[in-house]
mmCIF file of C-alpha atoms in Angstrom:
data_model
loop_
_atom_site.group_PDB
_atom_site.id
_atom_site.type_symbol
_atom_site.label_atom_id
_atom_site.label_comp_id
_atom_site.label_asym_id
_atom_site.label_seq_id
_atom_site.Cartn_x
_atom_site.Cartn_y
_atom_site.Cartn_z
ATOM 1 C CA GLU A 868 0.000 0.000 0.000
ATOM 2 C CA LEU A 869 2.756 2.458 0.916
ATOM 3 C CA PHE A 870 4.692 2.031 -2.321
ATOM 4 C CA LEU A 871 2.134 0.834 -4.855
ATOM 5 C CA GLY A 872 -1.178 2.088 -3.476
ATOM 6 C CA GLN A 873 -3.251 4.960 -4.758
ATOM 7 C CA ASP A 874 -1.542 8.238 -3.812
ATOM 8 C CA GLY A 875 1.382 6.154 -2.513
ATOM 9 C CA ILE A 876 5.121 6.756 -2.609
ATOM 10 C CA ILE A 877 5.671 5.720 -6.218
ATOM 11 C CA GLU A 878 2.729 7.692 -7.528
ATOM 12 C CA ASN A 879 4.192 10.798 -5.897
ATOM 13 C CA CYS A 880 7.890 10.226 -6.553
ATOM 14 C CA LYS A 881 10.139 12.451 -8.673
ATOM 15 C CA ILE A 882 12.184 11.514 -11.722
ATOM 16 C CA GLY A 883 15.614 10.310 -10.613
ATOM 17 C CA GLN A 884 14.573 9.889 -6.980
ATOM 18 C CA VAL A 885 15.882 6.825 -5.133
ATOM 19 C CA LEU A 886 13.229 4.890 -3.233
ATOM 20 C CA VAL A 887 14.460 2.467 -0.564
ATOM 21 C CA ASP A 888 12.432 -0.253 1.123
ATOM 22 C CA HIS A 889 13.943 -1.542 4.379
ATOM 23 C CA SER A 890 11.086 -3.901 5.227
ATOM 24 C CA THR A 891 11.160 -7.681 4.976
ATOM 25 C CA VAL A 892 8.875 -8.681 2.115
ATOM 26 C CA GLY A 893 8.815 -11.213 -0.706
ATOM 27 C CA ALA A 894 10.974 -10.916 -3.822
ATOM 28 C CA ARG A 895 7.836 -10.509 -5.939
ATOM 29 C CA THR A 896 6.891 -7.403 -3.974
ATOM 30 C CA SER A 897 10.352 -5.905 -4.380
ATOM 31 C CA LYS A 898 10.314 -6.546 -8.131
ATOM 32 C CA ALA A 899 6.829 -5.039 -8.480
ATOM 33 C CA CYS A 900 7.990 -1.892 -6.656
ATOM 34 C CA ALA A 901 11.107 -1.624 -8.819
ATOM 35 C CA GLU A 902 9.103 -1.965 -12.032
ATOM 36 C CA ALA A 903 6.552 0.642 -10.913
ATOM 37 C CA ALA A 904 9.312 3.053 -9.875
ATOM 38 C CA SER A 905 11.052 2.598 -13.229
ATOM 39 C CA ARG A 906 7.873 3.535 -15.085
ATOM 40 C CA LYS A 907 7.903 6.821 -13.138
ATOM 41 C CA GLY A 908 11.580 7.446 -13.917
ATOM 42 C CA ALA A 909 12.668 6.707 -10.346
ATOM 43 C CA LEU A 910 15.120 4.170 -8.885
ATOM 44 C CA PHE A 911 14.313 1.496 -6.301
ATOM 45 C CA LEU A 912 16.371 -0.502 -3.816
ATOM 46 C CA ASP A 913 15.159 -3.454 -1.788
ATOM 47 C CA ALA A 914 17.443 -2.973 1.212
ATOM 48 C CA PRO A 915 16.262 -5.016 4.196
ATOM 49 C CA ILE A 916 18.036 -4.571 7.497
ATOM 50 C CA SER A 917 19.173 -6.936 10.230
ATOM 51 C CA GLY A 918 20.243 -6.303 13.802
ATOM 52 C CA GLY A 919 16.998 -5.424 15.537
ATOM 53 C CA THR A 920 16.290 -2.433 17.711
ATOM 54 C CA GLU A 921 19.608 -2.859 19.510
ATOM 55 C CA ARG A 922 21.719 -2.201 16.424
ATOM 56 C CA ALA A 923 19.300 0.319 14.949
ATOM 57 C CA VAL A 924 19.801 2.520 18.013
ATOM 58 C CA ASP A 925 23.580 2.708 17.636
ATOM 59 C CA GLY A 926 23.696 2.703 13.829
ATOM 60 C CA THR A 927 25.392 -0.679 13.428
ATOM 61 C CA LEU A 928 22.781 -2.454 11.316
ATOM 62 C CA THR A 929 23.530 -4.892 8.525
ATOM 63 C CA ILE A 930 21.960 -3.682 5.268
ATOM 64 C CA MET A 931 21.681 -5.854 2.153
ATOM 65 C CA ALA A 932 20.650 -3.988 -0.995
ATOM 66 C CA GLY A 933 19.293 -5.198 -4.303
ATOM 67 C CA GLY A 934 18.900 -2.924 -7.321
ATOM 68 C CA SER A 935 20.944 -1.002 -9.850
ATOM 69 C CA PRO A 936 24.513 0.041 -8.960
ATOM 70 C CA LYS A 937 23.507 3.637 -9.681
ATOM 71 C CA ALA A 938 20.710 3.550 -7.101
ATOM 72 C CA TYR A 939 23.022 1.916 -4.567
ATOM 73 C CA ASP A 940 25.784 4.487 -5.038
ATOM 74 C CA LEU A 941 23.338 7.367 -4.615
ATOM 75 C CA ALA A 942 21.819 5.877 -1.450
ATOM 76 C CA LEU A 943 25.091 4.642 0.082
ATOM 77 C CA PRO A 944 25.845 7.691 2.301
ATOM 78 C CA ALA A 945 22.442 7.370 3.963
ATOM 79 C CA LEU A 946 22.800 3.608 4.332
ATOM 80 C CA GLU A 947 26.253 3.950 5.892
ATOM 81 C CA ALA A 948 24.820 6.319 8.506
ATOM 82 C CA MET A 949 22.530 3.465 9.610
ATOM 83 C CA GLY A 950 24.738 0.412 9.292
ATOM 84 C CA THR A 951 28.309 -0.822 9.565
ATOM 85 C CA THR A 952 27.894 -3.753 7.171
ATOM 86 C CA VAL A 953 26.323 -2.380 3.992
ATOM 87 C CA ARG A 954 26.526 -4.431 0.799
ATOM 88 C CA HIS A 955 25.167 -4.285 -2.740
ATOM 89 C CA ILE A 956 24.035 -7.870 -3.273
ATOM 90 C CA GLY A 957 22.967 -7.647 -6.916
ATOM 91 C CA PRO A 958 19.881 -6.907 -9.025
ATOM 92 C CA THR A 959 16.391 -6.204 -7.711
ATOM 93 C CA GLY A 960 15.137 -8.866 -5.301
ATOM 94 C CA THR A 961 18.536 -10.131 -4.177
ATOM 95 C CA GLY A 962 18.597 -7.944 -1.074
ATOM 96 C CA THR A 963 15.194 -9.325 -0.119
ATOM 97 C CA THR A 964 16.354 -12.885 -0.774
ATOM 98 C CA VAL A 965 19.434 -12.540 1.442
ATOM 99 C CA LYS A 966 17.261 -11.106 4.238
ATOM 100 C CA LEU A 967 15.005 -14.159 4.027
ATOM 101 C CA VAL A 968 18.074 -16.410 4.223
ATOM 102 C CA ASN A 969 19.052 -14.425 7.327
ATOM 103 C CA GLN A 970 15.582 -14.885 8.828
ATOM 104 C CA LEU A 971 15.666 -18.616 8.158
ATOM 105 C CA LEU A 972 18.754 -18.821 10.351
ATOM 106 C CA VAL A 973 17.399 -16.371 12.943
ATOM 107 C CA CYS A 974 14.208 -18.341 13.501
ATOM 108 C CA SER A 975 15.985 -21.704 13.437
ATOM 109 C CA HIS A 976 18.524 -20.472 16.000
ATOM 110 C CA MET A 977 15.703 -19.014 18.094
ATOM 111 C CA LEU A 978 13.950 -22.359 18.312
ATOM 112 C CA ALA A 979 17.225 -24.185 18.951
ATOM 113 C CA ALA A 980 18.038 -21.761 21.792
ATOM 114 C CA ALA A 981 14.631 -22.391 23.361
ATOM 115 C CA GLU A 982 15.035 -26.165 23.134
ATOM 116 C CA ALA A 983 18.563 -26.062 24.533
ATOM 117 C CA MET A 984 17.776 -23.789 27.466
ATOM 118 C CA LEU A 985 14.707 -25.827 28.400
ATOM 119 C CA LEU A 986 16.593 -29.116 28.172
ATOM 120 C CA GLY A 987 19.430 -27.834 30.338
ATOM 121 C CA ALA A 988 17.185 -26.222 32.943
ATOM 122 C CA LYS A 989 14.850 -29.193 33.299
ATOM 123 C CA SER A 990 17.847 -31.464 33.816
ATOM 124 C CA GLY A 991 18.594 -29.486 36.982
ATOM 125 C CA ALA A 992 21.349 -27.211 35.719
ATOM 126 C CA ASP A 993 21.282 -23.525 36.654
ATOM 127 C CA PRO A 994 19.912 -21.842 33.475
ATOM 128 C CA GLU A 995 22.142 -18.813 33.981
ATOM 129 C CA LEU A 996 25.198 -21.069 34.002
ATOM 130 C CA VAL A 997 23.875 -23.014 31.010
ATOM 131 C CA PHE A 998 23.693 -19.730 29.123
ATOM 132 C CA GLU A 999 27.079 -18.469 30.320
ATOM 133 C CA VAL A 1000 29.002 -21.642 29.484
ATOM 134 C CA VAL A 1001 27.291 -22.516 26.202
ATOM 135 C CA ASN A 1002 27.521 -18.930 25.014
ATOM 136 C CA SER A 1003 31.314 -19.086 25.426
ATOM 137 C CA GLY A 1004 31.629 -22.254 23.330
ATOM 138 C CA TRP A 1005 30.717 -23.405 19.841
ATOM 139 C CA GLY A 1006 27.037 -23.372 20.750
ATOM 140 C CA GLN A 1007 27.110 -19.574 20.938
ATOM 141 C CA SER A 1008 24.717 -17.640 18.704
ATOM 142 C CA PHE A 1009 23.313 -14.127 18.524
ATOM 143 C CA MET A 1010 19.814 -15.483 19.159
ATOM 144 C CA LEU A 1011 20.941 -17.399 22.250
ATOM 145 C CA ASP A 1012 22.558 -14.200 23.514
ATOM 146 C CA ARG A 1013 19.357 -12.267 22.774
ATOM 147 C CA ASN A 1014 16.789 -14.763 24.042
ATOM 148 C CA ALA A 1015 18.309 -16.645 26.977
ATOM 149 C CA PRO A 1016 18.050 -13.634 29.348
ATOM 150 C CA VAL A 1017 14.434 -13.151 28.240
ATOM 151 C CA MET A 1018 13.581 -16.779 28.974
ATOM 152 C CA ILE A 1019 15.358 -16.721 32.344
ATOM 153 C CA GLY A 1020 13.866 -13.377 33.358
ATOM 154 C CA ARG A 1021 10.372 -14.320 32.066
ATOM 155 C CA ASP A 1022 9.893 -10.946 30.369
ATOM 156 C CA PHE A 1023 8.145 -11.856 27.125
ATOM 157 C CA LYS A 1024 6.564 -8.476 26.372
ATOM 158 C CA GLY A 1025 6.683 -7.855 22.639
ATOM 159 C CA VAL A 1026 8.564 -4.573 22.711
ATOM 160 C CA ARG A 1027 11.121 -5.811 20.174
ATOM 161 C CA THR A 1028 10.298 -8.287 17.375
ATOM 162 C CA GLN A 1029 7.159 -10.338 17.965
ATOM 163 C CA ILE A 1030 6.357 -13.954 17.139
ATOM 164 C CA ASP A 1031 3.875 -12.905 14.441
ATOM 165 C CA VAL A 1032 6.567 -10.853 12.680
ATOM 166 C CA PHE A 1033 8.891 -13.861 12.608
ATOM 167 C CA LEU A 1034 5.972 -16.006 11.432
ATOM 168 C CA LYS A 1035 5.374 -13.601 8.546
ATOM 169 C CA ASP A 1036 9.032 -13.932 7.542
ATOM 170 C CA LEU A 1037 8.865 -17.719 7.783
ATOM 171 C CA GLY A 1038 5.849 -17.662 5.475
ATOM 172 C CA LEU A 1039 7.849 -15.645 2.932
ATOM 173 C CA ILE A 1040 10.673 -18.185 3.224
ATOM 174 C CA GLN A 1041 8.168 -20.949 2.473
ATOM 175 C CA GLU A 1042 7.031 -19.088 -0.652
ATOM 176 C CA LEU A 1043 10.600 -18.538 -1.874
ATOM 177 C CA ALA A 1044 11.563 -22.174 -1.312
ATOM 178 C CA GLN A 1045 8.491 -23.342 -3.227
ATOM 179 C CA GLU A 1046 9.260 -20.991 -6.117
ATOM 180 C CA LEU A 1047 12.848 -22.271 -6.299
ATOM 181 C CA GLY A 1048 11.988 -25.917 -5.679
ATOM 182 C CA THR A 1049 14.461 -26.028 -2.792
ATOM 183 C CA PRO A 1050 13.859 -28.288 0.250
ATOM 184 C CA ILE A 1051 13.926 -26.612 3.658
ATOM 185 C CA PRO A 1052 12.896 -29.379 6.106
ATOM 186 C CA GLY A 1053 14.302 -27.591 9.159
ATOM 187 C CA SER A 1054 12.556 -24.358 8.272
ATOM 188 C CA ASP A 1055 9.314 -26.279 7.671
ATOM 189 C CA LEU A 1056 9.449 -27.492 11.266
ATOM 190 C CA VAL A 1057 10.279 -24.026 12.605
ATOM 191 C CA PHE A 1058 7.405 -22.503 10.606
ATOM 192 C CA ASN A 1059 4.922 -24.992 12.059
ATOM 193 C CA LEU A 1060 6.090 -24.397 15.639
ATOM 194 C CA PHE A 1061 5.921 -20.597 15.294
ATOM 195 C CA LYS A 1062 2.472 -21.005 13.753
ATOM 196 C CA GLN A 1063 1.368 -23.094 16.733
ATOM 197 C CA ALA A 1064 2.674 -20.431 19.128
ATOM 198 C CA SER A 1065 0.703 -17.756 17.270
ATOM 199 C CA GLU A 1066 -2.455 -19.883 17.284
ATOM 200 C CA GLN A 1067 -2.055 -20.263 21.052
ATOM 201 C CA GLY A 1068 -2.326 -16.485 21.442
ATOM 202 C CA LEU A 1069 1.381 -15.694 21.743
ATOM 203 C CA GLY A 1070 1.720 -13.773 18.484
ATOM 204 C CA ALA A 1071 2.137 -10.339 20.074
ATOM 205 C CA MET A 1072 4.833 -11.553 22.458
ATOM 206 C CA ASP A 1073 8.601 -11.396 21.973
ATOM 207 C CA GLY A 1074 10.066 -14.059 19.700
ATOM 208 C CA ALA A 1075 11.671 -15.724 22.720
ATOM 209 C CA ALA A 1076 8.156 -16.727 23.793
ATOM 210 C CA VAL A 1077 8.388 -19.605 21.306
ATOM 211 C CA VAL A 1078 9.716 -21.465 24.354
ATOM 212 C CA LEU A 1079 6.329 -21.265 26.114
ATOM 213 C CA PRO A 1080 4.570 -24.055 24.158
ATOM 214 C CA LEU A 1081 7.668 -26.224 24.661
ATOM 215 C CA GLU A 1082 7.578 -25.538 28.404
ATOM 216 C CA LYS A 1083 3.919 -26.493 28.473
ATOM 217 C CA GLN A 1084 4.686 -29.831 26.831
ATOM 218 C CA ALA A 1085 7.636 -30.386 29.185
ATOM 219 C CA GLY A 1086 5.659 -29.416 32.300
ATOM 220 C CA PHE A 1087 8.546 -27.181 33.341
ATOM 221 C CA GLN A 1088 9.454 -23.464 33.267
ATOM 222 C CA ILE A 1089 12.916 -21.970 32.906
ATOM 223 C CA ARG A 1090 13.547 -19.791 35.971
ATOM 224 C CA LYS A 1091 16.411 -18.299 37.948
ATOM 225 C CA PHE A 1092 17.727 -20.463 40.763
ATOM 226 C CA GLY A 1093 16.767 -19.259 44.221
#
């Protein structure tokens, strides 16, 4: 609606203007925006971002851009003010595709972190020590670092990225995989589990709340010792 809708951005753009979309959408949407912008004499970049609110605040986002080199070069100063890893991936749609690859890993790591923390805590290990030790070894991941404190502290308010947002991204990953004829069995499982969490009324909660249905099945909650 914002880009393609009546009286939207593209309808009101100027010749030579660079339009940049930082949202996570499907490649078809990015290509449709680029084609519409071209008809108006404008340039378009699909330039999704990664890093969440934490990295947005301090300007250290990762930005992956798809579109013409000319559009990228014109937009680069603005992009570099927002991110420390800024790359031109290739033609229209490639920035969007790389973001979906990123989200596949994010959501998979998020579920793995929930499973691991629950398994360790229910075994009797102090969850804070599970997090500390695992996060210093090969099991470390950004999503474990992000979500373990949320699970331990039981603060699942959706003030950052919510389950339903991740579920939307997982749906886009499903579409891309089907278009390309590429198997994603792990992502299929993650998609179904996030969908279950949303159907259980957890959609507006932080992504770390994907652990809650697992806790219900286990009959155990991750909590601080003492």
